[in-house]
Amino acid sequence: MYLIVSICASTLIFVIFKVVGKRNINTLQTIVFNYFTAFTCGILSYDAPVVVKDIVTSQWFYGAIGLGFLFIAIFNVMALTAQRLGLSVASVASKMSVVIPIIFGLFLYNESLGWQKAIGIILALIAVYLASQKAKTNTRFSIKSLWLPALLFLGSGTIDTTIKYLETTHVADNGIPIFSATIFLIAGLIGIGILSAKAIQKKLSFDPKSIIAGFILGIVNYYSIYMLLKALNAENFESSTIFTVNNVAIVMLSTLLGLIFFKERLLAKNWIGIGVAILAILLVTLA
């Protein structure tokens, strides 16, 4: 049940970004309000007193600051990818980023690299390119269509890798809620700084609809992570199985919703890319 909710919530993030773009709701303002909502959810889920001094002196605090920058930057990239290239491209690019923490683990944790995992990593990169092509072109390599999913791929992978490292080395089990809430707060504060700069330059037009969109996105964003962690704690399934089902389901569900509700048209190479993505996820996570 936890996994099903996590899959639906993660897919809804892409859908919300698509709707935000179609309704011309300010994306940046939506993302900023989203992080304050997610921060609130994290604080409400934390069952211990919140002591600011303890947070600031924590070993993970500076890492959380860096993650805050990455969170708001990559969420913007995710929004642009979903709005300009479609749900399938955004979901494939973000889910394929699982190969980055795997590569990182090879060096930091001395994990083995078998042929199956190596092939999966290569296929993941190919899948991102194939799924990103939205129009037939005579050029063999289209930077214009590739840079957004490439940034999303690298950024999402960096976030996952950093979170894994900090949680493994510096974050206690009971500190995960406040650690997550701190990242959300920092991302939100950075967003406020950006909006303030725009206001000073008289380039800001407040969009009231972004409050509602951000509130909905924040709840979905927080619980997509929370429910996945709950699913990983289940004793009936191994984590590799959870990650496999989660990632494949998000890619497929995002594609299906894009076809049904947003009339997205996929080229043959897009379908091939999605198929390769599913194969890559299976190879990497089950290796």
PDB file of C-alpha atoms in Angstrom:
ATOM      1  CA  MET A   1       0.000   0.000   0.000  1.00  0.00           C
ATOM      2  CA  TYR A   2       2.836   2.400   0.894  1.00  0.00           C
ATOM      3  CA  LEU A   3       4.539   1.713  -2.430  1.00  0.00           C
ATOM      4  CA  ILE A   4       1.356   2.317  -4.418  1.00  0.00           C
ATOM      5  CA  VAL A   5       0.853   5.686  -2.723  1.00  0.00           C
ATOM      6  CA  SER A   6       4.510   6.597  -3.318  1.00  0.00           C
ATOM      7  CA  ILE A   7       4.255   5.746  -7.017  1.00  0.00           C
ATOM      8  CA  CYS A   8       1.073   7.782  -7.420  1.00  0.00           C
ATOM      9  CA  ALA A   9       2.517  10.743  -5.503  1.00  0.00           C
ATOM     10  CA  SER A  10       5.789  10.728  -7.462  1.00  0.00           C
ATOM     11  CA  THR A  11       3.888  10.593 -10.738  1.00  0.00           C
ATOM     12  CA  LEU A  12       1.606  13.407  -9.593  1.00  0.00           C
ATOM     13  CA  ILE A  13       4.639  15.679  -9.208  1.00  0.00           C
ATOM     14  CA  PHE A  14       5.220  15.498 -12.969  1.00  0.00           C
ATOM     15  CA  VAL A  15       1.502  15.923 -13.657  1.00  0.00           C
ATOM     16  CA  ILE A  16       1.272  18.984 -11.401  1.00  0.00           C
ATOM     17  CA  PHE A  17       4.196  20.605 -13.200  1.00  0.00           C
ATOM     18  CA  LYS A  18       2.491  19.912 -16.514  1.00  0.00           C
ATOM     19  CA  VAL A  19      -0.770  21.474 -15.294  1.00  0.00           C
ATOM     20  CA  VAL A  20       1.098  24.465 -13.853  1.00  0.00           C
ATOM     21  CA  GLY A  21       2.622  25.088 -17.267  1.00  0.00           C
ATOM     22  CA  LYS A  22      -0.648  24.683 -19.154  1.00  0.00           C
ATOM     23  CA  ARG A  23      -2.510  27.034 -16.821  1.00  0.00           C
ATOM     24  CA  ASN A  24       0.301  29.589 -16.956  1.00  0.00           C
ATOM     25  CA  ILE A  25       0.823  29.469 -13.197  1.00  0.00           C
ATOM     26  CA  ASN A  26       4.176  30.896 -12.129  1.00  0.00           C
ATOM     27  CA  THR A  27       6.463  27.878 -11.789  1.00  0.00           C
ATOM     28  CA  LEU A  28       9.082  29.427  -9.500  1.00  0.00           C
ATOM     29  CA  GLN A  29       6.499  30.772  -7.064  1.00  0.00           C
ATOM     30  CA  THR A  30       4.775  27.384  -7.044  1.00  0.00           C
ATOM     31  CA  ILE A  31       8.057  25.652  -6.238  1.00  0.00           C
ATOM     32  CA  VAL A  32       8.864  28.106  -3.431  1.00  0.00           C
ATOM     33  CA  PHE A  33       5.470  27.632  -1.764  1.00  0.00           C
ATOM     34  CA  ASN A  34       5.864  23.887  -2.290  1.00  0.00           C
ATOM     35  CA  TYR A  35       9.010  23.786  -0.186  1.00  0.00           C
ATOM     36  CA  PHE A  36       7.485  25.656   2.727  1.00  0.00           C
ATOM     37  CA  THR A  37       4.556  23.240   2.638  1.00  0.00           C
ATOM     38  CA  ALA A  38       6.909  20.244   2.538  1.00  0.00           C
ATOM     39  CA  PHE A  39       8.914  21.788   5.398  1.00  0.00           C
ATOM     40  CA  THR A  40       5.736  22.088   7.461  1.00  0.00           C
ATOM     41  CA  CYS A  41       4.849  18.458   6.755  1.00  0.00           C
ATOM     42  CA  GLY A  42       8.312  17.398   7.896  1.00  0.00           C
ATOM     43  CA  ILE A  43       8.114  19.386  11.129  1.00  0.00           C
ATOM     44  CA  LEU A  44       4.665  17.981  11.905  1.00  0.00           C
ATOM     45  CA  SER A  45       6.023  14.462  11.337  1.00  0.00           C
ATOM     46  CA  TYR A  46       8.951  15.008  13.719  1.00  0.00           C
ATOM     47  CA  ASP A  47       8.110  13.694  17.188  1.00  0.00           C
ATOM     48  CA  ALA A  48      10.905  15.446  19.104  1.00  0.00           C
ATOM     49  CA  PRO A  49      11.480  19.081  20.116  1.00  0.00           C
ATOM     50  CA  VAL A  50      12.993  21.220  17.353  1.00  0.00           C
ATOM     51  CA  VAL A  51      16.208  22.831  18.647  1.00  0.00           C
ATOM     52  CA  VAL A  52      17.727  25.272  16.155  1.00  0.00           C
ATOM     53  CA  LYS A  53      21.168  25.160  17.802  1.00  0.00           C
ATOM     54  CA  ASP A  54      21.320  21.383  17.428  1.00  0.00           C
ATOM     55  CA  ILE A  55      20.362  21.646  13.769  1.00  0.00           C
ATOM     56  CA  VAL A  56      22.968  24.301  12.943  1.00  0.00           C
ATOM     57  CA  THR A  57      25.733  22.375  14.718  1.00  0.00           C
ATOM     58  CA  SER A  58      24.791  19.047  13.124  1.00  0.00           C
ATOM     59  CA  GLN A  59      27.379  17.431  10.869  1.00  0.00           C
ATOM     60  CA  TRP A  60      24.856  17.280   8.047  1.00  0.00           C
ATOM     61  CA  PHE A  61      23.857  20.967   8.182  1.00  0.00           C
ATOM     62  CA  TYR A  62      26.238  22.280   5.503  1.00  0.00           C
ATOM     63  CA  GLY A  63      25.327  19.364   3.289  1.00  0.00           C
ATOM     64  CA  ALA A  64      21.679  20.304   3.768  1.00  0.00           C
ATOM     65  CA  ILE A  65      22.469  23.839   2.583  1.00  0.00           C
ATOM     66  CA  GLY A  66      24.003  22.462  -0.602  1.00  0.00           C
ATOM     67  CA  LEU A  67      21.037  20.166  -1.097  1.00  0.00           C
ATOM     68  CA  GLY A  68      18.689  23.106  -0.633  1.00  0.00           C
ATOM     69  CA  PHE A  69      20.307  24.834  -3.605  1.00  0.00           C
ATOM     70  CA  LEU A  70      20.133  21.645  -5.652  1.00  0.00           C
ATOM     71  CA  PHE A  71      16.526  20.938  -4.697  1.00  0.00           C
ATOM     72  CA  ILE A  72      15.138  24.228  -5.966  1.00  0.00           C
ATOM     73  CA  ALA A  73      17.374  24.257  -9.047  1.00  0.00           C
ATOM     74  CA  ILE A  74      16.534  20.716 -10.130  1.00  0.00           C
ATOM     75  CA  PHE A  75      12.843  21.105  -9.324  1.00  0.00           C
ATOM     76  CA  ASN A  76      12.824  24.025 -11.766  1.00  0.00           C
ATOM     77  CA  VAL A  77      14.568  21.862 -14.350  1.00  0.00           C
ATOM     78  CA  MET A  78      12.044  19.083 -13.727  1.00  0.00           C
ATOM     79  CA  ALA A  79       9.185  21.518 -14.245  1.00  0.00           C
ATOM     80  CA  LEU A  80      10.646  22.854 -17.494  1.00  0.00           C
ATOM     81  CA  THR A  81      11.322  19.335 -18.763  1.00  0.00           C
ATOM     82  CA  ALA A  82       7.759  18.197 -18.082  1.00  0.00           C
ATOM     83  CA  GLN A  83       6.284  21.359 -19.596  1.00  0.00           C
ATOM     84  CA  ARG A  84       8.447  21.545 -22.725  1.00  0.00           C
ATOM     85  CA  LEU A  85       9.279  17.926 -23.507  1.00  0.00           C
ATOM     86  CA  GLY A  86       6.515  15.961 -21.786  1.00  0.00           C
ATOM     87  CA  LEU A  87       5.874  13.752 -18.786  1.00  0.00           C
ATOM     88  CA  SER A  88       7.605  10.715 -20.253  1.00  0.00           C
ATOM     89  CA  VAL A  89      10.865  12.583 -20.836  1.00  0.00           C
ATOM     90  CA  ALA A  90      10.866  14.098 -17.341  1.00  0.00           C
ATOM     91  CA  SER A  91      10.101  10.805 -15.628  1.00  0.00           C
ATOM     92  CA  VAL A  92      12.659   8.825 -17.638  1.00  0.00           C
ATOM     93  CA  ALA A  93      15.431  11.380 -17.071  1.00  0.00           C
ATOM     94  CA  SER A  94      14.837  11.579 -13.323  1.00  0.00           C
ATOM     95  CA  LYS A  95      14.379   7.850 -12.774  1.00  0.00           C
ATOM     96  CA  MET A  96      17.453   6.971 -14.844  1.00  0.00           C
ATOM     97  CA  SER A  97      19.559   9.046 -12.469  1.00  0.00           C
ATOM     98  CA  VAL A  98      19.655   6.002 -10.199  1.00  0.00           C
ATOM     99  CA  VAL A  99      22.835   5.017 -12.055  1.00  0.00           C
ATOM    100  CA  ILE A 100      24.747   7.961 -10.522  1.00  0.00           C
ATOM    101  CA  PRO A 101      24.546   6.854  -6.866  1.00  0.00           C
ATOM    102  CA  ILE A 102      25.354   3.344  -8.066  1.00  0.00           C
ATOM    103  CA  ILE A 103      28.552   4.578  -9.746  1.00  0.00           C
ATOM    104  CA  PHE A 104      29.340   6.618  -6.625  1.00  0.00           C
ATOM    105  CA  GLY A 105      28.878   3.508  -4.515  1.00  0.00           C
ATOM    106  CA  LEU A 106      31.426   1.628  -6.602  1.00  0.00           C
ATOM    107  CA  PHE A 107      34.154   3.977  -5.409  1.00  0.00           C
ATOM    108  CA  LEU A 108      33.005   4.980  -1.913  1.00  0.00           C
ATOM    109  CA  TYR A 109      31.622   1.663  -0.705  1.00  0.00           C
ATOM    110  CA  ASN A 110      33.759  -0.625  -2.896  1.00  0.00           C
ATOM    111  CA  GLU A 111      30.688  -2.184  -4.456  1.00  0.00           C
ATOM    112  CA  SER A 112      31.172  -4.591  -7.339  1.00  0.00           C
ATOM    113  CA  LEU A 113      30.474  -3.719 -10.976  1.00  0.00           C
ATOM    114  CA  GLY A 114      29.202  -6.747 -12.831  1.00  0.00           C
ATOM    115  CA  TRP A 115      28.389  -6.955 -16.519  1.00  0.00           C
ATOM    116  CA  GLN A 116      24.671  -6.641 -15.788  1.00  0.00           C
ATOM    117  CA  LYS A 117      25.071  -3.391 -13.863  1.00  0.00           C
ATOM    118  CA  ALA A 118      27.500  -1.975 -16.436  1.00  0.00           C
ATOM    119  CA  ILE A 119      25.109  -2.683 -19.312  1.00  0.00           C
ATOM    120  CA  GLY A 120      22.272  -1.125 -17.313  1.00  0.00           C
ATOM    121  CA  ILE A 121      24.233   2.102 -16.791  1.00  0.00           C
ATOM    122  CA  ILE A 122      25.020   2.386 -20.504  1.00  0.00           C
ATOM    123  CA  LEU A 123      21.416   1.659 -21.468  1.00  0.00           C
ATOM    124  CA  ALA A 124      20.199   4.320 -19.030  1.00  0.00           C
ATOM    125  CA  LEU A 125      22.204   7.001 -20.814  1.00  0.00           C
ATOM    126  CA  ILE A 126      20.907   5.819 -24.187  1.00  0.00           C
ATOM    127  CA  ALA A 127      17.338   5.830 -22.858  1.00  0.00           C
ATOM    128  CA  VAL A 128      17.575   9.457 -21.745  1.00  0.00           C
ATOM    129  CA  TYR A 129      18.648  10.528 -25.229  1.00  0.00           C
ATOM    130  CA  LEU A 130      16.027   8.467 -27.083  1.00  0.00           C
ATOM    131  CA  ALA A 131      13.155   9.517 -24.833  1.00  0.00           C
ATOM    132  CA  SER A 132      14.157  13.179 -25.133  1.00  0.00           C
ATOM    133  CA  GLN A 133      13.710  13.437 -28.888  1.00  0.00           C
ATOM    134  CA  LYS A 134      10.389  15.155 -29.547  1.00  0.00           C
ATOM    135  CA  ALA A 135      10.615  15.897 -33.251  1.00  0.00           C
ATOM    136  CA  LYS A 136      12.218  14.305 -36.238  1.00  0.00           C
ATOM    137  CA  THR A 137      15.381  16.071 -37.240  1.00  0.00           C
ATOM    138  CA  ASN A 138      18.141  15.642 -39.770  1.00  0.00           C
ATOM    139  CA  THR A 139      20.800  16.287 -37.170  1.00  0.00           C
ATOM    140  CA  ARG A 140      22.201  13.300 -35.378  1.00  0.00           C
ATOM    141  CA  PHE A 141      22.570  15.014 -32.012  1.00  0.00           C
ATOM    142  CA  SER A 142      20.175  17.698 -30.809  1.00  0.00           C
ATOM    143  CA  ILE A 143      21.619  19.701 -27.928  1.00  0.00           C
ATOM    144  CA  LYS A 144      18.486  21.835 -27.821  1.00  0.00           C
ATOM    145  CA  SER A 145      16.276  18.896 -26.910  1.00  0.00           C
ATOM    146  CA  LEU A 146      18.821  17.157 -24.698  1.00  0.00           C
ATOM    147  CA  TRP A 147      20.107  19.755 -22.254  1.00  0.00           C
ATOM    148  CA  LEU A 148      17.053  19.825 -19.979  1.00  0.00           C
ATOM    149  CA  PRO A 149      16.752  16.049 -19.443  1.00  0.00           C
ATOM    150  CA  ALA A 150      20.546  15.825 -19.179  1.00  0.00           C
ATOM    151  CA  LEU A 151      20.547  18.417 -16.389  1.00  0.00           C
ATOM    152  CA  LEU A 152      17.629  16.643 -14.717  1.00  0.00           C
ATOM    153  CA  PHE A 153      19.479  13.336 -14.978  1.00  0.00           C
ATOM    154  CA  LEU A 154      22.708  14.693 -13.473  1.00  0.00           C
ATOM    155  CA  GLY A 155      20.996  16.855 -10.857  1.00  0.00           C
ATOM    156  CA  SER A 156      18.630  14.154  -9.624  1.00  0.00           C
ATOM    157  CA  GLY A 157      21.496  11.692  -9.417  1.00  0.00           C
ATOM    158  CA  THR A 158      23.635  14.151  -7.472  1.00  0.00           C
ATOM    159  CA  ILE A 159      20.803  14.778  -5.020  1.00  0.00           C
ATOM    160  CA  ASP A 160      20.214  11.052  -4.470  1.00  0.00           C
ATOM    161  CA  THR A 161      23.936  10.430  -4.036  1.00  0.00           C
ATOM    162  CA  THR A 162      24.396  13.280  -1.556  1.00  0.00           C
ATOM    163  CA  ILE A 163      21.366  12.303   0.492  1.00  0.00           C
ATOM    164  CA  LYS A 164      22.538   8.696   0.607  1.00  0.00           C
ATOM    165  CA  TYR A 165      26.009   9.771   1.730  1.00  0.00           C
ATOM    166  CA  LEU A 166      24.770  12.157   4.434  1.00  0.00           C
ATOM    167  CA  GLU A 167      22.198   9.716   5.772  1.00  0.00           C
ATOM    168  CA  THR A 168      24.792   6.948   5.869  1.00  0.00           C
ATOM    169  CA  THR A 169      27.523   8.962   7.560  1.00  0.00           C
ATOM    170  CA  HIS A 170      25.922  11.825   9.514  1.00  0.00           C
ATOM    171  CA  VAL A 171      22.155  11.426   9.953  1.00  0.00           C
ATOM    172  CA  ALA A 172      20.694   9.268  12.711  1.00  0.00           C
ATOM    173  CA  ASP A 173      17.582   7.217  11.997  1.00  0.00           C
ATOM    174  CA  ASN A 174      15.385   9.433  14.158  1.00  0.00           C
ATOM    175  CA  GLY A 175      16.863  12.550  12.551  1.00  0.00           C
ATOM    176  CA  ILE A 176      15.642  11.909   9.013  1.00  0.00           C
ATOM    177  CA  PRO A 177      12.417  13.997   9.347  1.00  0.00           C
ATOM    178  CA  ILE A 178      14.235  17.089  10.652  1.00  0.00           C
ATOM    179  CA  PHE A 179      17.043  16.576   8.122  1.00  0.00           C
ATOM    180  CA  SER A 180      14.501  16.541   5.287  1.00  0.00           C
ATOM    181  CA  ALA A 181      12.592  19.492   6.731  1.00  0.00           C
ATOM    182  CA  THR A 182      15.813  21.506   6.955  1.00  0.00           C
ATOM    183  CA  ILE A 183      16.565  20.889   3.279  1.00  0.00           C
ATOM    184  CA  PHE A 184      13.047  21.954   2.318  1.00  0.00           C
ATOM    185  CA  LEU A 185      13.326  25.110   4.438  1.00  0.00           C
ATOM    186  CA  ILE A 186      16.678  26.090   2.929  1.00  0.00           C
ATOM    187  CA  ALA A 187      15.336  25.523  -0.579  1.00  0.00           C
ATOM    188  CA  GLY A 188      12.322  27.665   0.268  1.00  0.00           C
ATOM    189  CA  LEU A 189      14.463  30.461   1.710  1.00  0.00           C
ATOM    190  CA  ILE A 190      16.647  30.440  -1.395  1.00  0.00           C
ATOM    191  CA  GLY A 191      13.484  30.713  -3.448  1.00  0.00           C
ATOM    192  CA  ILE A 192      12.327  33.671  -1.353  1.00  0.00           C
ATOM    193  CA  GLY A 193      15.696  35.306  -2.011  1.00  0.00           C
ATOM    194  CA  ILE A 194      15.265  34.853  -5.756  1.00  0.00           C
ATOM    195  CA  LEU A 195      11.720  36.219  -5.659  1.00  0.00           C
ATOM    196  CA  SER A 196      12.872  39.179  -3.553  1.00  0.00           C
ATOM    197  CA  ALA A 197      15.592  39.994  -6.069  1.00  0.00           C
ATOM    198  CA  LYS A 198      13.015  39.902  -8.844  1.00  0.00           C
ATOM    199  CA  ALA A 199      10.738  42.172  -6.811  1.00  0.00           C
ATOM    200  CA  ILE A 200      13.543  44.701  -6.285  1.00  0.00           C
ATOM    201  CA  GLN A 201      14.188  44.671 -10.027  1.00  0.00           C
ATOM    202  CA  LYS A 202      10.439  45.077 -10.555  1.00  0.00           C
ATOM    203  CA  LYS A 203      10.334  41.826 -12.500  1.00  0.00           C
ATOM    204  CA  LEU A 204       7.995  40.032 -10.101  1.00  0.00           C
ATOM    205  CA  SER A 205       4.290  39.657 -10.662  1.00  0.00           C
ATOM    206  CA  PHE A 206       2.691  37.783  -7.788  1.00  0.00           C
ATOM    207  CA  ASP A 207       0.527  34.876  -8.907  1.00  0.00           C
ATOM    208  CA  PRO A 208      -2.090  33.930  -6.260  1.00  0.00           C
ATOM    209  CA  LYS A 209      -2.714  30.614  -8.009  1.00  0.00           C
ATOM    210  CA  SER A 210       0.850  29.566  -7.203  1.00  0.00           C
ATOM    211  CA  ILE A 211      -0.044  29.387  -3.496  1.00  0.00           C
ATOM    212  CA  ILE A 212      -2.656  26.706  -4.106  1.00  0.00           C
ATOM    213  CA  ALA A 213      -0.478  24.886  -6.625  1.00  0.00           C
ATOM    214  CA  GLY A 214       2.507  25.036  -4.264  1.00  0.00           C
ATOM    215  CA  PHE A 215       0.448  23.782  -1.342  1.00  0.00           C
ATOM    216  CA  ILE A 216      -0.752  20.762  -3.312  1.00  0.00           C
ATOM    217  CA  LEU A 217       2.701  20.108  -4.758  1.00  0.00           C
ATOM    218  CA  GLY A 218       4.338  20.366  -1.329  1.00  0.00           C
ATOM    219  CA  ILE A 219       2.091  17.736   0.219  1.00  0.00           C
ATOM    220  CA  VAL A 220       2.558  15.408  -2.745  1.00  0.00           C
ATOM    221  CA  ASN A 221       6.311  16.036  -2.759  1.00  0.00           C
ATOM    222  CA  TYR A 222       6.735  15.235   0.924  1.00  0.00           C
ATOM    223  CA  TYR A 223       4.610  12.108   0.954  1.00  0.00           C
ATOM    224  CA  SER A 224       6.163  10.698  -2.204  1.00  0.00           C
ATOM    225  CA  ILE A 225       9.380  10.441  -0.191  1.00  0.00           C
ATOM    226  CA  TYR A 226       7.753   9.498   3.110  1.00  0.00           C
ATOM    227  CA  MET A 227       5.719   6.647   1.630  1.00  0.00           C
ATOM    228  CA  LEU A 228       8.711   5.289  -0.259  1.00  0.00           C
ATOM    229  CA  LEU A 229      10.701   5.153   2.982  1.00  0.00           C
ATOM    230  CA  LYS A 230       7.793   3.372   4.665  1.00  0.00           C
ATOM    231  CA  ALA A 231       7.697   0.873   1.806  1.00  0.00           C
ATOM    232  CA  LEU A 232      11.431   0.263   2.142  1.00  0.00           C
ATOM    233  CA  ASN A 233      10.930  -0.557   5.818  1.00  0.00           C
ATOM    234  CA  ALA A 234       8.501  -3.350   4.947  1.00  0.00           C
ATOM    235  CA  GLU A 235       9.934  -6.772   5.734  1.00  0.00           C
ATOM    236  CA  ASN A 236       8.147  -8.569   2.911  1.00  0.00           C
ATOM    237  CA  PHE A 237      10.202  -7.067   0.079  1.00  0.00           C
ATOM    238  CA  GLU A 238      13.863  -6.367  -0.570  1.00  0.00           C
ATOM    239  CA  SER A 239      14.871  -2.783  -1.322  1.00  0.00           C
ATOM    240  CA  SER A 240      16.004  -3.687  -4.850  1.00  0.00           C
ATOM    241  CA  THR A 241      12.506  -4.977  -5.573  1.00  0.00           C
ATOM    242  CA  ILE A 242      10.913  -1.824  -4.157  1.00  0.00           C
ATOM    243  CA  PHE A 243      13.125   0.475  -6.216  1.00  0.00           C
ATOM    244  CA  THR A 244      12.546  -1.545  -9.368  1.00  0.00           C
ATOM    245  CA  VAL A 245       8.761  -1.525  -9.083  1.00  0.00           C
ATOM    246  CA  ASN A 246       8.740   2.129  -7.997  1.00  0.00           C
ATOM    247  CA  ASN A 247      10.885   3.482 -10.830  1.00  0.00           C
ATOM    248  CA  VAL A 248       9.372   1.396 -13.611  1.00  0.00           C
ATOM    249  CA  ALA A 249       5.833   2.163 -12.467  1.00  0.00           C
ATOM    250  CA  ILE A 250       6.496   5.919 -12.361  1.00  0.00           C
ATOM    251  CA  VAL A 251       7.930   5.907 -15.890  1.00  0.00           C
ATOM    252  CA  MET A 252       5.024   3.893 -17.258  1.00  0.00           C
ATOM    253  CA  LEU A 253       2.295   5.747 -15.349  1.00  0.00           C
ATOM    254  CA  SER A 254       3.709   9.151 -16.322  1.00  0.00           C
ATOM    255  CA  THR A 255       3.787   8.111 -19.963  1.00  0.00           C
ATOM    256  CA  LEU A 256       0.235   6.755 -19.796  1.00  0.00           C
ATOM    257  CA  LEU A 257      -1.114   9.927 -18.176  1.00  0.00           C
ATOM    258  CA  GLY A 258       0.733  12.062 -20.710  1.00  0.00           C
ATOM    259  CA  LEU A 259      -0.900  10.160 -23.555  1.00  0.00           C
ATOM    260  CA  ILE A 260      -4.404  10.159 -22.070  1.00  0.00           C
ATOM    261  CA  PHE A 261      -4.755  13.581 -20.465  1.00  0.00           C
ATOM    262  CA  PHE A 262      -2.232  15.765 -22.260  1.00  0.00           C
ATOM    263  CA  LYS A 263      -2.377  14.164 -25.723  1.00  0.00           C
ATOM    264  CA  GLU A 264       1.385  13.831 -25.846  1.00  0.00           C
ATOM    265  CA  ARG A 265       2.605  12.233 -29.043  1.00  0.00           C
ATOM    266  CA  LEU A 266       5.532   9.874 -28.860  1.00  0.00           C
ATOM    267  CA  LEU A 267       7.817   9.038 -31.740  1.00  0.00           C
ATOM    268  CA  ALA A 268       8.986   5.486 -32.314  1.00  0.00           C
ATOM    269  CA  LYS A 269      12.352   6.386 -30.786  1.00  0.00           C
ATOM    270  CA  ASN A 270      10.540   7.685 -27.680  1.00  0.00           C
ATOM    271  CA  TRP A 271       8.819   4.336 -27.203  1.00  0.00           C
ATOM    272  CA  ILE A 272      12.147   2.589 -27.721  1.00  0.00           C
ATOM    273  CA  GLY A 273      13.706   4.914 -25.152  1.00  0.00           C
ATOM    274  CA  ILE A 274      11.012   4.112 -22.602  1.00  0.00           C
ATOM    275  CA  GLY A 275      11.474   0.405 -23.233  1.00  0.00           C
ATOM    276  CA  VAL A 276      15.239   0.735 -22.861  1.00  0.00           C
ATOM    277  CA  ALA A 277      14.685   2.744 -19.668  1.00  0.00           C
ATOM    278  CA  ILE A 278      12.617  -0.030 -18.132  1.00  0.00           C
ATOM    279  CA  LEU A 279      15.229  -2.603 -19.121  1.00  0.00           C
ATOM    280  CA  ALA A 280      18.011  -0.421 -17.686  1.00  0.00           C
ATOM    281  CA  ILE A 281      16.198   0.014 -14.367  1.00  0.00           C
ATOM    282  CA  LEU A 282      15.664  -3.731 -14.106  1.00  0.00           C
ATOM    283  CA  LEU A 283      19.295  -4.514 -14.914  1.00  0.00           C
ATOM    284  CA  VAL A 284      20.760  -1.935 -12.533  1.00  0.00           C
ATOM    285  CA  THR A 285      18.526  -2.442  -9.513  1.00  0.00           C
ATOM    286  CA  LEU A 286      18.459  -6.236  -9.721  1.00  0.00           C
ATOM    287  CA  ALA A 287      22.192  -6.601 -10.312  1.00  0.00           C
TER     288      ALA A 287
END
